[in-house]
GROMACS .gro file of C-alpha atoms in nm:
model
  415
    1UNK     CA    1   9.786   3.007  13.506
    2UNK     CA    2   9.657   3.291  13.743
    3UNK     CA    3   9.837   3.605  13.761
    4UNK     CA    4  10.016   3.759  14.059
    5UNK     CA    5   9.749   3.815  14.266
    6UNK     CA    6   9.800   3.459  14.369
    7UNK     CA    7  10.085   3.573  14.592
    8UNK     CA    8   9.897   3.629  14.887
    9UNK     CA    9   9.705   3.315  14.879
   10UNK     CA   10  10.036   3.115  14.819
   11UNK     CA   11  10.198   3.301  15.094
   12UNK     CA   12   9.932   3.179  15.306
   13UNK     CA   13   9.923   2.811  15.207
   14UNK     CA   14  10.310   2.796  15.141
   15UNK     CA   15  10.459   2.998  15.430
   16UNK     CA   16  10.291   2.983  15.788
   17UNK     CA   17  10.374   3.156  16.112
   18UNK     CA   18  10.517   2.960  16.375
   19UNK     CA   19  10.450   3.038  16.729
   20UNK     CA   20  10.750   3.273  16.802
   21UNK     CA   21  10.624   3.454  16.455
   22UNK     CA   22  10.865   3.306  16.228
   23UNK     CA   23  10.760   3.216  15.880
   24UNK     CA   24  10.795   2.853  15.791
   25UNK     CA   25  10.804   2.695  15.458
   26UNK     CA   26  10.576   2.414  15.346
   27UNK     CA   27  10.845   2.111  15.306
   28UNK     CA   28  10.688   2.041  14.938
   29UNK     CA   29  10.753   2.396  14.823
   30UNK     CA   30  11.110   2.368  14.983
   31UNK     CA   31  11.193   2.048  14.805
   32UNK     CA   32  11.051   2.210  14.492
   33UNK     CA   33  11.263   2.495  14.525
   34UNK     CA   34  11.597   2.280  14.575
   35UNK     CA   35  11.491   2.074  14.287
   36UNK     CA   36  11.460   2.381  14.046
   37UNK     CA   37  11.764   2.548  14.176
   38UNK     CA   38  11.944   2.248  14.052
   39UNK     CA   39  11.812   2.272  13.722
   40UNK     CA   40  11.889   2.653  13.691
   41UNK     CA   41  12.265   2.542  13.816
   42UNK     CA   42  12.324   2.262  13.565
   43UNK     CA   43  12.180   2.510  13.289
   44UNK     CA   44  12.438   2.781  13.362
   45UNK     CA   45  12.695   2.512  13.426
   46UNK     CA   46  12.668   2.349  13.092
   47UNK     CA   47  12.610   2.643  12.894
   48UNK     CA   48  12.920   2.787  13.053
   49UNK     CA   49  13.136   2.478  12.994
   50UNK     CA   50  13.055   2.513  12.633
   51UNK     CA   51  13.161   2.880  12.583
   52UNK     CA   52  13.466   2.863  12.739
   53UNK     CA   53  13.547   2.596  12.461
   54UNK     CA   54  13.457   2.779  12.208
   55UNK     CA   55  13.819   2.924  12.123
   56UNK     CA   56  13.928   2.573  12.093
   57UNK     CA   57  13.639   2.469  11.874
   58UNK     CA   58  13.702   2.770  11.660
   59UNK     CA   59  14.061   2.678  11.576
   60UNK     CA   60  13.952   2.294  11.540
   61UNK     CA   61  13.694   2.432  11.248
   62UNK     CA   62  13.953   2.689  11.107
   63UNK     CA   63  13.639   2.933  11.111
   64UNK     CA   64  13.655   3.327  11.088
   65UNK     CA   65  13.525   3.539  11.329
   66UNK     CA   66  13.197   3.613  11.089
   67UNK     CA   67  13.181   3.228  11.023
   68UNK     CA   68  13.174   3.152  11.398
   69UNK     CA   69  12.927   3.394  11.451
   70UNK     CA   70  12.715   3.236  11.171
   71UNK     CA   71  12.773   2.923  11.330
   72UNK     CA   72  12.658   3.026  11.695
   73UNK     CA   73  12.329   3.124  11.509
   74UNK     CA   74  12.244   2.760  11.533
   75UNK     CA   75  12.224   2.813  11.894
   76UNK     CA   76  11.986   3.110  11.871
   77UNK     CA   77  11.758   2.961  11.587
   78UNK     CA   78  11.721   2.639  11.778
   79UNK     CA   79  11.643   2.837  12.091
   80UNK     CA   80  11.406   3.080  11.929
   81UNK     CA   81  11.207   2.826  11.763
   82UNK     CA   82  11.157   2.599  12.070
   83UNK     CA   83  11.094   2.892  12.306
   84UNK     CA   84  10.804   2.977  12.077
   85UNK     CA   85  10.635   2.617  12.126
   86UNK     CA   86  10.761   2.551  12.481
   87UNK     CA   87  10.454   2.790  12.650
   88UNK     CA   88  10.194   2.584  12.481
   89UNK     CA   89  10.369   2.270  12.561
   90UNK     CA   90  10.401   2.350  12.955
   91UNK     CA   91  10.049   2.439  12.963
   92UNK     CA   92   9.940   2.092  12.815
   93UNK     CA   93  10.204   1.874  12.998
   94UNK     CA   94  10.295   2.092  13.263
   95UNK     CA   95  10.602   2.304  13.350
   96UNK     CA   96  10.762   2.030  13.562
   97UNK     CA   97  10.788   1.758  13.287
   98UNK     CA   98  10.895   1.994  13.000
   99UNK     CA   99  11.159   2.131  13.223
  100UNK     CA  100  11.325   1.772  13.312
  101UNK     CA  101  11.302   1.678  12.904
  102UNK     CA  102  11.470   1.981  12.809
  103UNK     CA  103  11.753   1.973  13.043
  104UNK     CA  104  11.822   1.601  12.940
  105UNK     CA  105  11.824   1.737  12.574
  106UNK     CA  106  12.056   2.023  12.676
  107UNK     CA  107  12.287   1.816  12.874
  108UNK     CA  108  12.341   1.522  12.613
  109UNK     CA  109  12.393   1.769  12.316
  110UNK     CA  110  12.652   1.965  12.479
  111UNK     CA  111  12.925   1.707  12.391
  112UNK     CA  112  12.826   1.732  12.001
  113UNK     CA  113  13.019   2.050  11.898
  114UNK     CA  114  13.340   1.898  11.996
  115UNK     CA  115  13.325   1.676  11.713
  116UNK     CA  116  13.258   1.944  11.422
  117UNK     CA  117  13.524   2.011  11.177
  118UNK     CA  118  13.371   2.303  10.982
  119UNK     CA  119  13.143   2.590  11.047
  120UNK     CA  120  12.849   2.440  10.899
  121UNK     CA  121  12.855   2.131  11.065
  122UNK     CA  122  12.925   2.298  11.401
  123UNK     CA  123  12.616   2.517  11.334
  124UNK     CA  124  12.384   2.210  11.277
  125UNK     CA  125  12.493   2.053  11.602
  126UNK     CA  126  12.424   2.362  11.773
  127UNK     CA  127  12.048   2.363  11.638
  128UNK     CA  128  11.982   2.081  11.891
  129UNK     CA  129  12.187   2.249  12.163
  130UNK     CA  130  11.972   2.566  12.123
  131UNK     CA  131  11.646   2.387  12.139
  132UNK     CA  132  11.754   2.237  12.473
  133UNK     CA  133  11.849   2.538  12.593
  134UNK     CA  134  11.565   2.748  12.487
  135UNK     CA  135  11.287   2.477  12.618
  136UNK     CA  136  11.460   2.447  12.948
  137UNK     CA  137  11.474   2.837  13.013
  138UNK     CA  138  11.116   2.875  12.918
  139UNK     CA  139  11.005   2.559  13.133
  140UNK     CA  140  11.213   2.650  13.424
  141UNK     CA  141  11.119   2.997  13.437
  142UNK     CA  142  10.745   2.921  13.387
  143UNK     CA  143  10.777   2.662  13.705
  144UNK     CA  144  10.998   2.935  13.916
  145UNK     CA  145  10.692   3.189  13.841
  146UNK     CA  146  10.445   2.947  14.007
  147UNK     CA  147  10.671   2.884  14.283
  148UNK     CA  148  10.759   3.232  14.352
  149UNK     CA  149  10.381   3.332  14.360
  150UNK     CA  150  10.336   3.039  14.607
  151UNK     CA  151  10.611   3.129  14.830
  152UNK     CA  152  10.470   3.496  14.841
  153UNK     CA  153  10.827   3.647  14.833
  154UNK     CA  154  11.025   3.810  14.546
  155UNK     CA  155  11.277   3.505  14.526
  156UNK     CA  156  11.317   3.506  14.141
  157UNK     CA  157  11.671   3.644  14.125
  158UNK     CA  158  11.775   3.349  14.340
  159UNK     CA  159  11.682   3.079  14.088
  160UNK     CA  160  11.899   3.310  13.812
  161UNK     CA  161  12.163   3.326  14.081
  162UNK     CA  162  12.187   2.915  14.057
  163UNK     CA  163  12.227   2.994  13.687
  164UNK     CA  164  12.494   3.228  13.749
  165UNK     CA  165  12.662   3.019  13.978
  166UNK     CA  166  12.649   2.707  13.765
  167UNK     CA  167  12.798   2.936  13.481
  168UNK     CA  168  13.071   3.026  13.722
  169UNK     CA  169  13.161   2.715  13.810
  170UNK     CA  170  13.149   2.575  13.441
  171UNK     CA  171  13.364   2.849  13.325
  172UNK     CA  172  13.634   2.810  13.616
  173UNK     CA  173  13.656   2.437  13.566
  174UNK     CA  174  13.674   2.510  13.187
  175UNK     CA  175  13.934   2.727  13.253
  176UNK     CA  176  14.151   2.501  13.461
  177UNK     CA  177  14.118   2.205  13.250
  178UNK     CA  178  14.161   2.410  12.898
  179UNK     CA  179  14.545   2.336  12.883
  180UNK     CA  180  14.518   1.974  12.983
  181UNK     CA  181  14.205   1.826  12.825
  182UNK     CA  182  14.058   1.847  12.511
  183UNK     CA  183  13.738   1.987  12.413
  184UNK     CA  184  13.606   1.668  12.338
  185UNK     CA  185  13.660   1.498  12.669
  186UNK     CA  186  13.558   1.818  12.836
  187UNK     CA  187  13.246   1.863  12.680
  188UNK     CA  188  13.162   1.466  12.737
  189UNK     CA  189  13.218   1.514  13.090
  190UNK     CA  190  12.982   1.795  13.098
  191UNK     CA  191  12.716   1.575  12.924
  192UNK     CA  192  12.753   1.312  13.185
  193UNK     CA  193  12.726   1.560  13.490
  194UNK     CA  194  12.424   1.737  13.329
  195UNK     CA  195  12.254   1.424  13.245
  196UNK     CA  196  12.264   1.276  13.609
  197UNK     CA  197  12.165   1.617  13.789
  198UNK     CA  198  11.853   1.596  13.550
  199UNK     CA  199  11.758   1.251  13.651
  200UNK     CA  200  11.819   1.303  14.043
  201UNK     CA  201  11.671   1.645  14.054
  202UNK     CA  202  11.412   1.553  13.810
  203UNK     CA  203  11.276   1.291  14.032
  204UNK     CA  204  11.169   1.535  14.308
  205UNK     CA  205  11.044   1.776  14.054
  206UNK     CA  206  10.816   1.532  13.918
  207UNK     CA  207  10.726   1.387  14.251
  208UNK     CA  208  10.534   1.717  14.333
  209UNK     CA  209  10.283   1.905  14.085
  210UNK     CA  210  10.330   2.274  14.014
  211UNK     CA  211  10.207   2.481  14.284
  212UNK     CA  212   9.881   2.695  14.223
  213UNK     CA  213   9.712   2.931  14.471
  214UNK     CA  214   9.465   3.170  14.340
  215UNK     CA  215   9.399   3.463  14.602
  216UNK     CA  216   9.377   3.824  14.641
  217UNK     CA  217   9.650   4.059  14.543
  218UNK     CA  218   9.906   4.194  14.791
  219UNK     CA  219  10.022   4.557  14.780
  220UNK     CA  220  10.311   4.637  14.553
  221UNK     CA  221  10.689   4.663  14.664
  222UNK     CA  222  10.816   5.017  14.682
  223UNK     CA  223  10.884   5.171  14.318
  224UNK     CA  224  10.745   4.860  14.139
  225UNK     CA  225  10.456   4.891  13.894
  226UNK     CA  226  10.121   4.771  14.015
  227UNK     CA  227  10.021   4.431  13.917
  228UNK     CA  228   9.734   4.367  13.705
  229UNK     CA  229   9.411   4.196  13.891
  230UNK     CA  230   9.436   3.864  13.638
  231UNK     CA  231   9.650   3.727  13.354
  232UNK     CA  232   9.513   3.789  13.011
  233UNK     CA  233   9.642   3.768  12.652
  234UNK     CA  234  10.002   3.827  12.592
  235UNK     CA  235  10.006   4.207  12.532
  236UNK     CA  236  10.230   4.473  12.448
  237UNK     CA  237  10.368   4.517  12.797
  238UNK     CA  238  10.489   4.171  12.790
  239UNK     CA  239  10.667   4.241  12.460
  240UNK     CA  240  10.832   4.536  12.614
  241UNK     CA  241  10.942   4.338  12.900
  242UNK     CA  242  11.102   4.127  12.668
  243UNK     CA  243  11.291   4.384  12.524
  244UNK     CA  244  11.439   4.506  12.832
  245UNK     CA  245  11.541   4.141  12.902
  246UNK     CA  246  11.700   4.131  12.532
  247UNK     CA  247  11.892   4.446  12.598
  248UNK     CA  248  12.053   4.286  12.908
  249UNK     CA  249  12.087   3.925  12.767
  250UNK     CA  250  12.240   4.036  12.473
  251UNK     CA  251  12.545   4.152  12.734
  252UNK     CA  252  12.534   3.804  12.887
  253UNK     CA  253  12.558   3.631  12.549
  254UNK     CA  254  12.836   3.882  12.423
  255UNK     CA  255  13.009   3.833  12.733
  256UNK     CA  256  12.968   3.440  12.736
  257UNK     CA  257  13.084   3.411  12.380
  258UNK     CA  258  13.337   3.683  12.337
  259UNK     CA  259  13.513   3.765  12.679
  260UNK     CA  260  13.783   3.495  12.633
  261UNK     CA  261  13.873   3.616  12.315
  262UNK     CA  262  13.864   3.964  12.406
  263UNK     CA  263  14.118   3.906  12.663
  264UNK     CA  264  14.318   3.656  12.472
  265UNK     CA  265  14.327   3.841  12.112
  266UNK     CA  266  14.315   4.192  12.229
  267UNK     CA  267  14.489   4.233  12.530
  268UNK     CA  268  14.706   3.901  12.454
  269UNK     CA  269  14.603   3.745  12.807
  270UNK     CA  270  14.704   3.367  12.846
  271UNK     CA  271  14.431   3.082  12.798
  272UNK     CA  272  14.354   3.029  13.131
  273UNK     CA  273  14.330   3.400  13.226
  274UNK     CA  274  14.095   3.454  12.924
  275UNK     CA  275  13.885   3.211  13.056
  276UNK     CA  276  13.869   3.424  13.380
  277UNK     CA  277  13.677   3.689  13.219
  278UNK     CA  278  13.364   3.518  13.211
  279UNK     CA  279  13.443   3.353  13.555
  280UNK     CA  280  13.454   3.683  13.743
  281UNK     CA  281  13.132   3.835  13.532
  282UNK     CA  282  12.957   3.515  13.629
  283UNK     CA  283  13.066   3.545  14.027
  284UNK     CA  284  12.930   3.899  13.992
  285UNK     CA  285  12.618   3.803  13.848
  286UNK     CA  286  12.564   3.541  14.109
  287UNK     CA  287  12.638   3.799  14.411
  288UNK     CA  288  12.420   4.043  14.268
  289UNK     CA  289  12.127   3.778  14.225
  290UNK     CA  290  12.178   3.614  14.573
  291UNK     CA  291  12.114   3.988  14.698
  292UNK     CA  292  11.819   4.027  14.446
  293UNK     CA  293  11.514   3.989  14.688
  294UNK     CA  294  11.692   4.217  14.945
  295UNK     CA  295  11.740   4.482  14.675
  296UNK     CA  296  11.391   4.440  14.513
  297UNK     CA  297  11.254   4.455  14.884
  298UNK     CA  298  11.389   4.809  14.923
  299UNK     CA  299  11.436   4.963  14.595
  300UNK     CA  300  11.146   4.805  14.404
  301UNK     CA  301  11.143   4.647  14.045
  302UNK     CA  302  11.165   4.993  13.871
  303UNK     CA  303  11.457   5.155  14.022
  304UNK     CA  304  11.632   4.813  14.051
  305UNK     CA  305  11.633   4.771  13.665
  306UNK     CA  306  11.727   5.153  13.626
  307UNK     CA  307  12.011   5.130  13.846
  308UNK     CA  308  12.125   4.812  13.708
  309UNK     CA  309  12.133   4.927  13.347
  310UNK     CA  310  12.326   5.226  13.417
  311UNK     CA  311  12.588   5.041  13.612
  312UNK     CA  312  12.614   4.789  13.349
  313UNK     CA  313  12.692   5.033  13.078
  314UNK     CA  314  12.957   5.197  13.281
  315UNK     CA  315  13.133   4.879  13.355
  316UNK     CA  316  13.132   4.751  12.998
  317UNK     CA  317  13.241   5.093  12.840
  318UNK     CA  318  13.554   5.013  13.105
  319UNK     CA  319  13.589   4.644  12.990
  320UNK     CA  320  13.590   4.688  12.607
  321UNK     CA  321  13.802   4.993  12.609
  322UNK     CA  322  14.054   4.933  12.904
  323UNK     CA  323  14.426   4.910  12.794
  324UNK     CA  324  14.534   4.605  13.004
  325UNK     CA  325  14.378   4.271  13.133
  326UNK     CA  326  14.290   4.386  13.496
  327UNK     CA  327  14.073   4.700  13.424
  328UNK     CA  328  13.893   4.460  13.197
  329UNK     CA  329  13.823   4.204  13.418
  330UNK     CA  330  13.703   4.505  13.686
  331UNK     CA  331  13.481   4.615  13.413
  332UNK     CA  332  13.327   4.261  13.373
  333UNK     CA  333  13.276   4.271  13.755
  334UNK     CA  334  13.070   4.583  13.744
  335UNK     CA  335  12.872   4.491  13.442
  336UNK     CA  336  12.769   4.142  13.614
  337UNK     CA  337  12.648   4.336  13.920
  338UNK     CA  338  12.447   4.558  13.696
  339UNK     CA  339  12.283   4.297  13.484
  340UNK     CA  340  12.236   4.060  13.778
  341UNK     CA  341  11.853   4.145  13.833
  342UNK     CA  342  11.722   4.293  13.526
  343UNK     CA  343  11.651   3.984  13.319
  344UNK     CA  344  11.480   3.784  13.620
  345UNK     CA  345  11.274   4.103  13.696
  346UNK     CA  346  11.131   4.122  13.368
  347UNK     CA  347  11.064   3.757  13.288
  348UNK     CA  348  10.911   3.727  13.622
  349UNK     CA  349  10.682   4.018  13.535
  350UNK     CA  350  10.585   3.866  13.193
  351UNK     CA  351  10.503   3.545  13.364
  352UNK     CA  352  10.276   3.745  13.618
  353UNK     CA  353  10.092   3.903  13.354
  354UNK     CA  354  10.040   3.604  13.135
  355UNK     CA  355  10.141   3.300  13.272
  356UNK     CA  356  10.381   3.013  13.068
  357UNK     CA  357  10.284   3.216  12.728
  358UNK     CA  358  10.401   3.525  12.903
  359UNK     CA  359  10.716   3.400  13.005
  360UNK     CA  360  10.738   3.204  12.661
  361UNK     CA  361  10.675   3.549  12.469
  362UNK     CA  362  10.930   3.739  12.712
  363UNK     CA  363  11.199   3.457  12.720
  364UNK     CA  364  11.168   3.451  12.319
  365UNK     CA  365  11.268   3.798  12.290
  366UNK     CA  366  11.478   3.806  12.574
  367UNK     CA  367  11.682   3.518  12.507
  368UNK     CA  368  11.694   3.592  12.171
  369UNK     CA  369  11.901   3.905  12.249
  370UNK     CA  370  12.146   3.663  12.455
  371UNK     CA  371  12.173   3.441  12.143
  372UNK     CA  372  12.184   3.682  11.860
  373UNK     CA  373  12.419   3.899  12.053
  374UNK     CA  374  12.746   3.676  11.966
  375UNK     CA  375  12.645   3.683  11.600
  376UNK     CA  376  12.640   4.073  11.598
  377UNK     CA  377  12.956   4.092  11.800
  378UNK     CA  378  13.105   3.857  11.534
  379UNK     CA  379  13.029   4.084  11.236
  380UNK     CA  380  13.097   4.426  11.435
  381UNK     CA  381  13.441   4.269  11.530
  382UNK     CA  382  13.522   4.200  11.163
  383UNK     CA  383  13.372   4.547  11.049
  384UNK     CA  384  13.564   4.736  11.301
  385UNK     CA  385  13.743   4.571  11.613
  386UNK     CA  386  13.642   4.304  11.905
  387UNK     CA  387  13.695   4.600  12.158
  388UNK     CA  388  13.452   4.845  11.939
  389UNK     CA  389  13.216   4.582  11.915
  390UNK     CA  390  13.179   4.517  12.276
  391UNK     CA  391  13.087   4.875  12.329
  392UNK     CA  392  12.745   4.777  12.172
  393UNK     CA  393  12.694   4.592  12.524
  394UNK     CA  394  12.718   4.944  12.723
  395UNK     CA  395  12.455   5.114  12.479
  396UNK     CA  396  12.218   4.849  12.500
  397UNK     CA  397  12.227   4.841  12.887
  398UNK     CA  398  12.177   5.214  12.895
  399UNK     CA  399  11.871   5.136  12.674
  400UNK     CA  400  11.732   4.875  12.892
  401UNK     CA  401  11.762   5.138  13.180
  402UNK     CA  402  11.572   5.410  12.980
  403UNK     CA  403  11.304   5.172  12.880
  404UNK     CA  404  11.249   5.038  13.221
  405UNK     CA  405  11.204   5.388  13.346
  406UNK     CA  406  10.963   5.481  13.077
  407UNK     CA  407  10.745   5.200  13.161
  408UNK     CA  408  10.687   5.312  13.526
  409UNK     CA  409  10.343   5.274  13.603
  410UNK     CA  410  10.243   5.159  13.264
  411UNK     CA  411  10.103   4.859  13.401
  412UNK     CA  412   9.829   5.054  13.525
  413UNK     CA  413   9.698   5.048  13.156
  414UNK     CA  414   9.700   4.642  13.124
  415UNK     CA  415   9.364   4.456  13.197
   0.00000   0.00000   0.00000
């Protein structure tokens, strides 16, 4: 895939000026954007639907916090192994077919964990779920990088906003039915919905080839690092971008898997109110990402990442150390706003540098943070307390801000 220098040609081909000066978008690109947005949304919806039922599955299996953390490692292993292979698979088969196939796997496998009755069996089932999650995220992000280049606008946060919105709806629905619907019925319904969306949106996605539009490089946004002139092998900068993504994705994974337990067990919230922790976090992520394009155009990528990491660190300190439920929920909101755009910016930059393999490399490191974070939180919770364990999210958010600040201008050295 050509590097970010295809933005201008993509803009000329995909976004033409109408007679009154307004920008019009190629209908084919618009349909692709709608279909790809649906895949990001169903990804968040299915994943969040699973995470809000983790307390029920934990009770069903009788697992301790550390045993549950090890079982959740199944998601991590399945996802990371698949991510390392998906970049090459996308180059061979195309981003769009791989996105559809991975979405079907993710959706179908979410029904499995509700039938586990031990931590070992749960971990084995989550391997398959993780494989679908990892493959879909690399393939969908690779497709999004191509489409962003063709559109000629920094709209990558909007796709991740769809993921967050799907997560918010999935978590909210899960909280509503938690007291009346068993985990088995709930997760089976999620599987059915996910498969249906993948089939319908997949037809639109497969009907159009991935857009490719090589051309000259545009002027960089204010405060962002200059982009290389051509894509090359995955280099150290892509790995560093993956580390930035991992530091913030650690927080996403931690809140997805442990926010409900923190509110329920540490602050004694009801089951329904405990589910609201991830819901408000996902809502804040959605709002932050919907405004991401506006933010990036005004601040630039570096300033946006530095500010986001700093805000998230402050918010997570409040959420983890708050003495009651409502300040903790406020902390989750602030954390979501801070983390919102760091991950999509980092993955988008990696894809611009090195195409699907760049996305795969940065995503493997980045989503590794999301998937390994819950495991680390489980052990830290056993050693100290869950509240103390969650302060590690603040520490890594601050680290992401520091790394992003240190990276300013470093892209100039990459050829």
